[in-house]
Amino acid sequence: MISAKLKRLLHLLEWESKKKQRNSRMGNTFSKEHGRGLDFREVRKYNLGDDTRFIDWNVTSRLGELFIREYFEDRDSAILILLDRSASMEGTNLFLSLQIATFLGLFHLKQGNQVIIATFSDNLIYSRSVVKNESDLIHKVHEIEKQDTTHNTNFTKTFESVLRLFPKYKTTYWISDFVNFKGFGEFRILSKQWDQFAIFIEHELDHTVLPKYFFCFERIDRENKIRSSLKSSLQDDIKSVKNVFKNQVITVRSEEDFAHKIQTLHSRLK
């Protein structure tokens, strides 16, 4: 389960989202570009400003009050959360990534979205089940925590699998340290059509500048088991991530760092 700090932040963002929806009911539920969607969400009381085309007259006649039917948007039918389970994402990185995935999952469940969680390293691992509630989410996170890791991360192969399994538009979160990230290869054009966010998990040692005589202690690439230049490899990874995800990147080193930065991203969350 998420920490008390992230739980308080979750309640705050949920309250702000509900307030925003009350002020602008057309924002999250219906879309001129994508229509009203196909998947039924719920029946709720009519609020001033709601589209009268979606009034449920059967419920209204039975209860004597106006009620409307809500639907998932086509583009919001599912939120996809992808966790890197390669060897470099063990230990504190794994704990932090699971906290972030749980937070994002709970946030979107409370917004009424469907949530899918999958892991990847050299390929995508997907259990073919949609997370429907908090209990499902916690169970899924515990399963991920027990998964074995592999040494290599193949983002191109993973994205190819994502396109095959989830052909419709998705809001996608990539939670990773993005070691040796070079983009999505031949799928780079398609990747731009998705609403993608990168949660860049930084290693504390990545920002530690060692004297030259400490060369033997510089970072060993934990995926390929070779010595690498600490500064150049990290800069290359950051440059590649920003080139692909543009302004939809947040870098985090700790839970507190994530709690602070996620608020700046909240305006773009569904």
CSV table of C-alpha atoms in Angstrom, one decimal, residues 208-218 230:
chain,number,residue,atom,x,y,z
A,208,THR,CA,27.6,11.7,-7.3
A,209,VAL,CA,30.8,13.0,-9.0
A,210,LEU,CA,33.7,10.8,-8.0
A,211,PRO,CA,37.4,11.9,-8.2
A,212,LYS,CA,39.4,10.3,-11.0
A,213,TYR,CA,41.3,8.1,-8.6
A,214,PHE,CA,37.9,6.6,-7.6
A,215,PHE,CA,37.4,5.3,-11.2
A,216,CYS,CA,37.2,1.7,-10.0
A,217,PHE,CA,34.0,2.7,-8.1
A,218,GLU,CA,32.2,4.3,-11.0
A,230,LEU,CA,28.6,7.8,-15.2
